[in-house]
Amino acid sequence: MPYALCFLLFMIGLYCAVVKKNMVKIVIGIMVMEYAVNLFLIMLGYQAPVQLTKSEKQLLSTTPIAAGQGPVVSDETGQTEEKLSVPSVAPILSREDLIEDENGQVKISQLFRMTTVDPLPQALVLTAIVISLGSLALMISICIRTYEKYGTFDITEIRRLKG
Amino acid sequence: MKGMTVIVKTISSWVKVLIILFGIYIILFGHLTPGGGFAGGVILASSYVMLMLAFGREFVQKDLPLSLDSKLDCLGAVAFAMIAVLGYVFGKSFFDNFLSQFGRHLRLISSGTIPLSNIAIGLKVGASLFLVIFILSTFRRDSSDDKQE
Amino acid sequence: MEKSILCIPVFLPLIIGFVMLLLPNRLSSLFRVLTLIISVITFVLGIIIFTSGGTNVTWSIVQLGEIKLELLLTATPLGNFMLLFAMGFGLLITLYSLKSRSLGDDRDNANIYYGATLLTIGGSAGILLSNHLLALLIFWEIVTVSLYLLISTGKDNSNFAATKSFAMIGASDAAFMLGVFLVWVCSNENIAERTLVISSISLPTDSVLPVIAFLLLLLAAITKAGAMPLHTWVPTSGEYAPASVMALLPAAIDKLLGIYLLLIIVKKIFIIETAATLNLLLAIIGAATIIIAVMIAMVQHNLKKLLSYHAVSQVGYMILGIATGTPIGIAGGIFHLVNNAIYKSCLFLCGGAVEQQTGTADLEELGGLGKKMPWTFATCLIAALSISGIPPFNGFVSKWMIYQGVIDMASGQAGTIAGLWPVWLVAAMFGSALTLASFVKLIHSMFLSRLPSGLKNTREVSALQIIPMAILAALCVIFGIFYSQVPLQKLINPLLPSLVGENAEYKLSLWNAGLATVLIAAGIGIGVLIWLIGRLSDKIRIVPTWTCGEIQENDKMIVPGTHFYKTVSSMDGLKQLYTGQSKGYFDIYDQGGRLAMALTGFLRWLHSGMLPMYLTWLTLGLLIVLFVVCGIL
Amino acid sequence: MIGLLPAFVVIPLIAAFILPLFGKKGKDAATILANAVILLLLVLAVVAVYSGKQGIYEIGDWSIPLGINLVLDGLSALMLLAIATVATAAMLFSARYMEQYTAKAKYLSLFLLMVAGMNGVVLSGDIFNLFVFLEIASLASYALVGFGCGHEELEASFKYMVLGSVGSIFILFSVGLVYGHTGTLNMAYISQTIQNNGGLNAGLTFALALFIVGFGLKAALVPFHAWLPDAHPSAPAPISAMLSGILIKTLGVYALSRVVFNIFGVSQATGWLIIVLGLISMIIGAFLAIGQEDLKRLMAYSSISQIGYVVLGIGLGAALIQKGEDKLASLAILGGLFHLVNHAVYKSLLFLNSGSIEMATGTRRLEQMGGLAAKLPYTRATCAVASASIVGIPPFSGFWSKLILIIAAILAGYYWIAAIIVFVSLCTLIMYLKVHRYVFLGQLPEKLQNARENKGTMLFAMAFLACLCILMGLLVIIPGLKEAVLDPAVKVLTGGFEYSRFVIGPGG
């Protein structure tokens, strides 16, 4: 259902870009599409809240970044933290997927992945926002320059190039 | 642009410092708390945007000339790329975190090159975002064509 | 050495010519010398190959899938024969153009002119020697390009002429390419054994694909040769291109190559006997070309355009000769090809000489040049008589052979084409008569008539230009009088077995050239005698024409030969055709252009510059792609 | 070599941000620096192709699929070489040509950004990074199209940008879908997941369709082409050369074929879809080009037509792979890729020629020119070489690639495709005859008596490309060259899912 809403937003943006004649409105339409896609990306990483046991909470008390540190990480005690090995598929785990070790404990990385949203789409969205910021700035500045030249924002009147 | 009333001007000149400080904080602690170069950069830029609104473009121009701004912009980008290249020189590959052994966990000095990159990004984003807003605000109908055909 | 003898005439001119195209114009004297040297070398090699034959050269270039592109140079009798003439013409034209100034501003175009000439020589050598259809196609296109380059060296509207020629021949080249691949497809059931080697293909024309392939190749051949209805590039380029170019390419080498290809496809690649309709098609093309082109030629007022239409008309004879399928017809066709190349080149060179000295090619502005340019006059007269089929010149012999071929066909075989033999015969003979009619006009308007005052200072062209014309005129006479001894026995008869099989004997019906020549010479002698006696009697009084005291300017008194033919063009029925023709209604190039422009106009109207419209296309395209990708999967 | 892979992206990127620091005074220094950078890239690209090394580079030493990786295989190497070649010529040309514009340093900076973006697209082994680099290149090209800031430039830039952004959004959407369904962004792992799942599900099929539309838009396939005839002529000539020569191929054709062949895997439907898109582009582009009166617009439409050839070859390959005729498929793909490289060279040469003509005459209207053969002999000669190539005159490069395409179509039994190829070739002939007729032949107008050829680097750039046009014809003839340059690239595409095994390694 949220995906459908997201799709609806996308369609609204597309409709706006296709039908509206004002250049600024076209830009707005494109941006609406852009945000629809961003919303979609964010929703991909969504993780429903999970109830944790006390020990699990203890385990996760360190910051996520420290837990998810890269290849060469040593904590304060000098011990090497286990590597966060992410398999290629489905980064988000549900409780059924957890594998317990011989002590009946789940590994920290699994817990981490069970309780946090997928961070990758957020990084993607951040990048996408930066890019859309750049293209928005360029688009708006070209809109303004075009307005200076043609004296109108009506895209159907800006058609010197045809044929 | 003449700017706004005295109240606005006074308050914004005080708040400016706070905002800048906040931006710098966000940038520097990017590797520890939510935030980072991009967010901090935006905050930095917003402080100058506020000044621009309050005092007018000319005032900001004096404070932060466009040429300097665009130079900062470039410098940020170059610095970021250079950090990547330094990874190649001192470490194993590009973007290699060659400083990662320094500092301790969860302290300000940690995470190797990531804070450095954050600073570079903050510089870049702050400068370019301000540049974008400033330039967009200077467009006017009938402004003479400064670029030739 | 044995092998390189086949490679040198192909690659030496091609490489040097290509380099020459890229060098600056300043070196024009170097270009002349180089071109001359190379054309001499290729001519000598042409003679050697013809007399001794040559071995095969095989060089596999690239293998693309099952199709192999290889350079197979093989000296076949037909190819050798054509090569000899092609190289000969190359040399003659080079000689002529060394001194000719008619190629526009010499400084601008020397590199292109001489480079393209060499490309033509090398390319035609490649066509005539290669035994692989794809390699042949490559050389074929090189000749097309060099034709374009050569025509574009002309002045004024030569750009239009060059464009039109290249577009039309390029279209036929495209057809050629498709035809080649269809031939490959048909050549064998088994993919691994399919081939493009000419000597090992023999396709019966009894199913659809081979017929399409045949038609495509035929299209290429007749376009290059300049037969109806794809001839229209010849007159256009004839009007604007330099005369030496016309003499070299459309009049000589292009015909040679076109007819060569026609012979190859009719006699080697396809077994055409099984499909009578194709033969009939050939005959119709031949006959129609003869008549229609000569009718148009008759009413032309531009010297070079007139000559070009005749060049088209003569192709009809060759095609008709080949279409008869009888040994004598084919021999006649080939002989006519040679003859036509000789006299048509000569005529173009004469025309070029006249244009060069007077600055105009309009028949109505010329006149009385016989005294000013006696050598040109003499050679032009001989060539004109040849083309009109007047004995004892060569044109007569070959036309005679073609007539015989047509008559033989009636007795030899059955079918529509044979049954219609009177049509072909009438077409050929009537065409010949009309040719004579238009050359009477040409000779009169150029050399006889009255000298316009503007041309008082006209002088004869230089010796270097006369030599080629004289050689060609002499060849006209030699081939006409000693037709049996020289061209037929030595050149054409030996290659007939390779075309029509072992049973290539034919009998040339009575035409004793020696006797006839003596009789004609005697007749002329008597005429001269009478004229001399008249001179001796000295009773002729020559006075200016009485003009009732009015002083008439010289120029107003000129009666050009063109006026009589205006009655032809104003006849009812013909008139509409002529106007239609001059407006380009029958020109495939013009009509095609109009169609393309209409389509383009519609497409351009669609691209109206409306961004919403473009976005709509995008959305619709997205929908279609979605349906295709999701729907079928 | 593999260790130097990031240099392809980082060097132009750094240079792009250093250049604006020079300002107006250091214009010459900036030019020299930019040229040096591009030359360096060319050298690197030649080494990349020549050494024949293939491999992946893991950025920051993070192993895949955790980290971002750069992949160098045959196809990337070929594209890198093409990009570097065209960029070298265009950059040399701009050294002189761009003097007529004021903000040269900014231009150079954008140019290098575009190059960095394209190199990144080609090297990226990660679908999201591919998108990011694609956007970098696209944004730079939007700005460059509007660089002149005249009426038409701005209009073209805006239309280009709107359509281009929509295309980018489709691609981003598609990236999201792919991530949602496979849980990874690494192209090799996506491909592996798809194989393990035994094909595409509905979401991935939707993603594939969006990818085809998005990349098809960047490649200017009809009906997504409408921006190209506006944008390419409006840009400065060297940028037109870059856009038509290489940008549409890197962002469009390369990305499309990578996605279709190596990630999603080919199918009859996609193969034929791509073939039909290619054929429509060929025909409509050719017809539109014939009717143009603007020199550069004509060339732009001809680009659409030519990109159709490339896409046709690749689509034919896809359809044939699916039929199991691998040898034929590799022939078709060889034709397509060879045509891609050829077109990169001669179309950029043609656009450089148009720049030279425009600089000498001050106009792009065909009917206002004429008889320039005498005034611009070198431009004419190089233009003739390029035209001969694009038309497909035998010894030149274009002939061979078209021949390969035709042979592939014939061997596959699609005679009608061969006929269309030949027909469009004829249309191409007519449009370039038109160019020569109106520009170089005929009468010289009074106004253009003083037209002068621009010597120096502009001439050198054109001569460089013209030599390449002639030499590339030999690429198929001389044994060994094809095997070294083109065949590895073809193998990448015909190999299909081999790509994922190559990147992940035998163990993965």
Tab-separated table of N, CA, C and O in Angstrom, chain C residues 1-12 45 48-49 52-60 71-75 83 129:
chain	number	residue	atom	x	y	z
C	1	MET	N	56.334	-12.237	-59.927
C	1	MET	CA	56.075	-11.365	-61.075
C	1	MET	C	54.760	-11.750	-61.737
C	1	MET	O	53.916	-10.915	-62.026
C	2	GLU	N	54.602	-13.049	-61.925
C	2	GLU	CA	53.377	-13.518	-62.562
C	2	GLU	C	52.152	-13.021	-61.811
C	2	GLU	O	51.152	-12.655	-62.403
C	3	LYS	N	52.258	-13.050	-60.501
C	3	LYS	CA	51.088	-12.662	-59.713
C	3	LYS	C	50.933	-11.154	-59.632
C	3	LYS	O	49.833	-10.631	-59.714
C	4	SER	N	52.048	-10.507	-59.495
C	4	SER	CA	51.951	-9.066	-59.300
C	4	SER	C	51.431	-8.367	-60.540
C	4	SER	O	50.953	-7.248	-60.466
C	5	ILE	N	51.496	-9.068	-61.666
C	5	ILE	CA	51.029	-8.407	-62.880
C	5	ILE	C	49.541	-8.114	-62.782
C	5	ILE	O	49.036	-7.171	-63.383
C	6	LEU	N	48.830	-8.893	-62.009
C	6	LEU	CA	47.410	-8.600	-61.821
C	6	LEU	C	47.185	-7.566	-60.723
C	6	LEU	O	46.209	-6.831	-60.750
C	7	CYS	N	48.094	-7.538	-59.777
C	7	CYS	CA	47.884	-6.621	-58.651
C	7	CYS	C	48.239	-5.186	-59.012
C	7	CYS	O	47.578	-4.257	-58.559
C	8	ILE	N	49.285	-5.047	-59.813
C	8	ILE	CA	49.776	-3.680	-60.047
C	8	ILE	C	48.720	-2.770	-60.662
C	8	ILE	O	48.474	-1.684	-60.145
C	9	PRO	N	48.053	-3.177	-61.741
C	9	PRO	CA	47.089	-2.228	-62.300
C	9	PRO	C	45.934	-1.909	-61.357
C	9	PRO	O	45.261	-0.907	-61.522
C	10	VAL	N	45.720	-2.749	-60.386
C	10	VAL	CA	44.639	-2.450	-59.451
C	10	VAL	C	45.127	-1.537	-58.334
C	10	VAL	O	44.546	-0.487	-58.070
C	11	PHE	N	46.201	-1.948	-57.686
C	11	PHE	CA	46.533	-1.268	-56.441
C	11	PHE	C	47.444	-0.063	-56.624
C	11	PHE	O	47.362	0.881	-55.851
C	12	LEU	N	48.292	-0.094	-57.631
C	12	LEU	CA	49.169	1.074	-57.818
C	12	LEU	C	48.349	2.343	-58.022
C	12	LEU	O	48.523	3.322	-57.284
C	45	LEU	N	50.426	-2.913	-68.968
C	45	LEU	CA	50.072	-4.138	-68.257
C	45	LEU	C	48.779	-4.720	-68.800
C	45	LEU	O	48.628	-5.945	-68.898
C	48	ILE	N	49.702	-6.629	-71.768
C	48	ILE	CA	50.395	-7.879	-71.415
C	48	ILE	C	49.388	-8.902	-70.910
C	48	ILE	O	49.404	-10.064	-71.315
C	49	ILE	N	48.475	-8.443	-70.042
C	49	ILE	CA	47.495	-9.386	-69.498
C	49	ILE	C	46.623	-9.932	-70.611
C	49	ILE	O	46.311	-11.118	-70.658
C	52	SER	N	48.910	-12.384	-72.752
C	52	SER	CA	49.454	-13.582	-72.126
C	52	SER	C	48.533	-14.170	-71.069
C	52	SER	O	48.748	-15.289	-70.625
C	53	GLY	N	47.527	-13.432	-70.673
C	53	GLY	CA	46.697	-13.909	-69.567
C	53	GLY	C	47.488	-13.778	-68.276
C	53	GLY	O	48.623	-13.314	-68.277
C	54	GLY	N	46.904	-14.182	-67.222
C	54	GLY	CA	47.635	-14.074	-65.951
C	54	GLY	C	47.159	-15.165	-65.036
C	54	GLY	O	46.169	-15.834	-65.288
C	55	THR	N	47.886	-15.326	-63.976
C	55	THR	CA	47.473	-16.355	-63.034
C	55	THR	C	46.505	-15.763	-62.028
C	55	THR	O	46.172	-14.582	-62.091
C	56	ASN	N	46.100	-16.569	-61.118
C	56	ASN	CA	45.171	-16.081	-60.106
C	56	ASN	C	45.936	-15.505	-58.927
C	56	ASN	O	47.002	-15.969	-58.585
C	57	VAL	N	45.354	-14.515	-58.336
C	57	VAL	CA	45.885	-14.009	-57.080
C	57	VAL	C	44.793	-14.215	-56.036
C	57	VAL	O	43.651	-13.845	-56.251
C	58	THR	N	45.116	-14.819	-54.935
C	58	THR	CA	44.122	-15.023	-53.880
C	58	THR	C	44.659	-14.452	-52.593
C	58	THR	O	45.783	-14.730	-52.197
C	59	TRP	N	43.833	-13.651	-51.971
C	59	TRP	CA	44.252	-13.076	-50.700
C	59	TRP	C	43.018	-12.988	-49.833
C	59	TRP	O	42.110	-12.202	-50.099
C	60	SER	N	42.970	-13.822	-48.851
C	60	SER	CA	41.788	-13.837	-48.008
C	60	SER	C	41.860	-12.661	-47.042
C	60	SER	O	42.792	-12.545	-46.252
C	71	LEU	N	40.146	-11.420	-51.819
C	71	LEU	CA	40.501	-10.734	-53.051
C	71	LEU	C	40.938	-11.803	-54.035
C	71	LEU	O	42.000	-12.392	-53.883
C	72	LEU	N	40.078	-12.088	-54.993
C	72	LEU	CA	40.436	-13.092	-55.989
C	72	LEU	C	40.609	-12.367	-57.301
C	72	LEU	O	39.651	-11.893	-57.888
C	73	LEU	N	41.834	-12.243	-57.740
C	73	LEU	CA	42.046	-11.608	-59.038
C	73	LEU	C	42.277	-12.713	-60.061
C	73	LEU	O	43.181	-13.524	-59.914
C	74	THR	N	41.416	-12.751	-61.057
C	74	THR	CA	41.553	-13.770	-62.086
C	74	THR	C	41.428	-13.102	-63.439
C	74	THR	O	40.569	-12.248	-63.627
C	75	ALA	N	42.286	-13.501	-64.345
C	75	ALA	CA	42.210	-12.937	-65.687
C	75	ALA	C	41.300	-13.820	-66.520
C	75	ALA	O	41.666	-14.926	-66.864
C	83	LEU	N	39.514	-4.919	-69.886
C	83	LEU	CA	40.623	-4.238	-69.212
C	83	LEU	C	41.475	-3.486	-70.220
C	83	LEU	O	41.855	-2.332	-69.991
C	129	LEU	N	39.008	-7.510	-63.028
C	129	LEU	CA	39.838	-8.664	-62.711
C	129	LEU	C	39.287	-9.502	-61.567
C	129	LEU	O	39.639	-10.671	-61.447
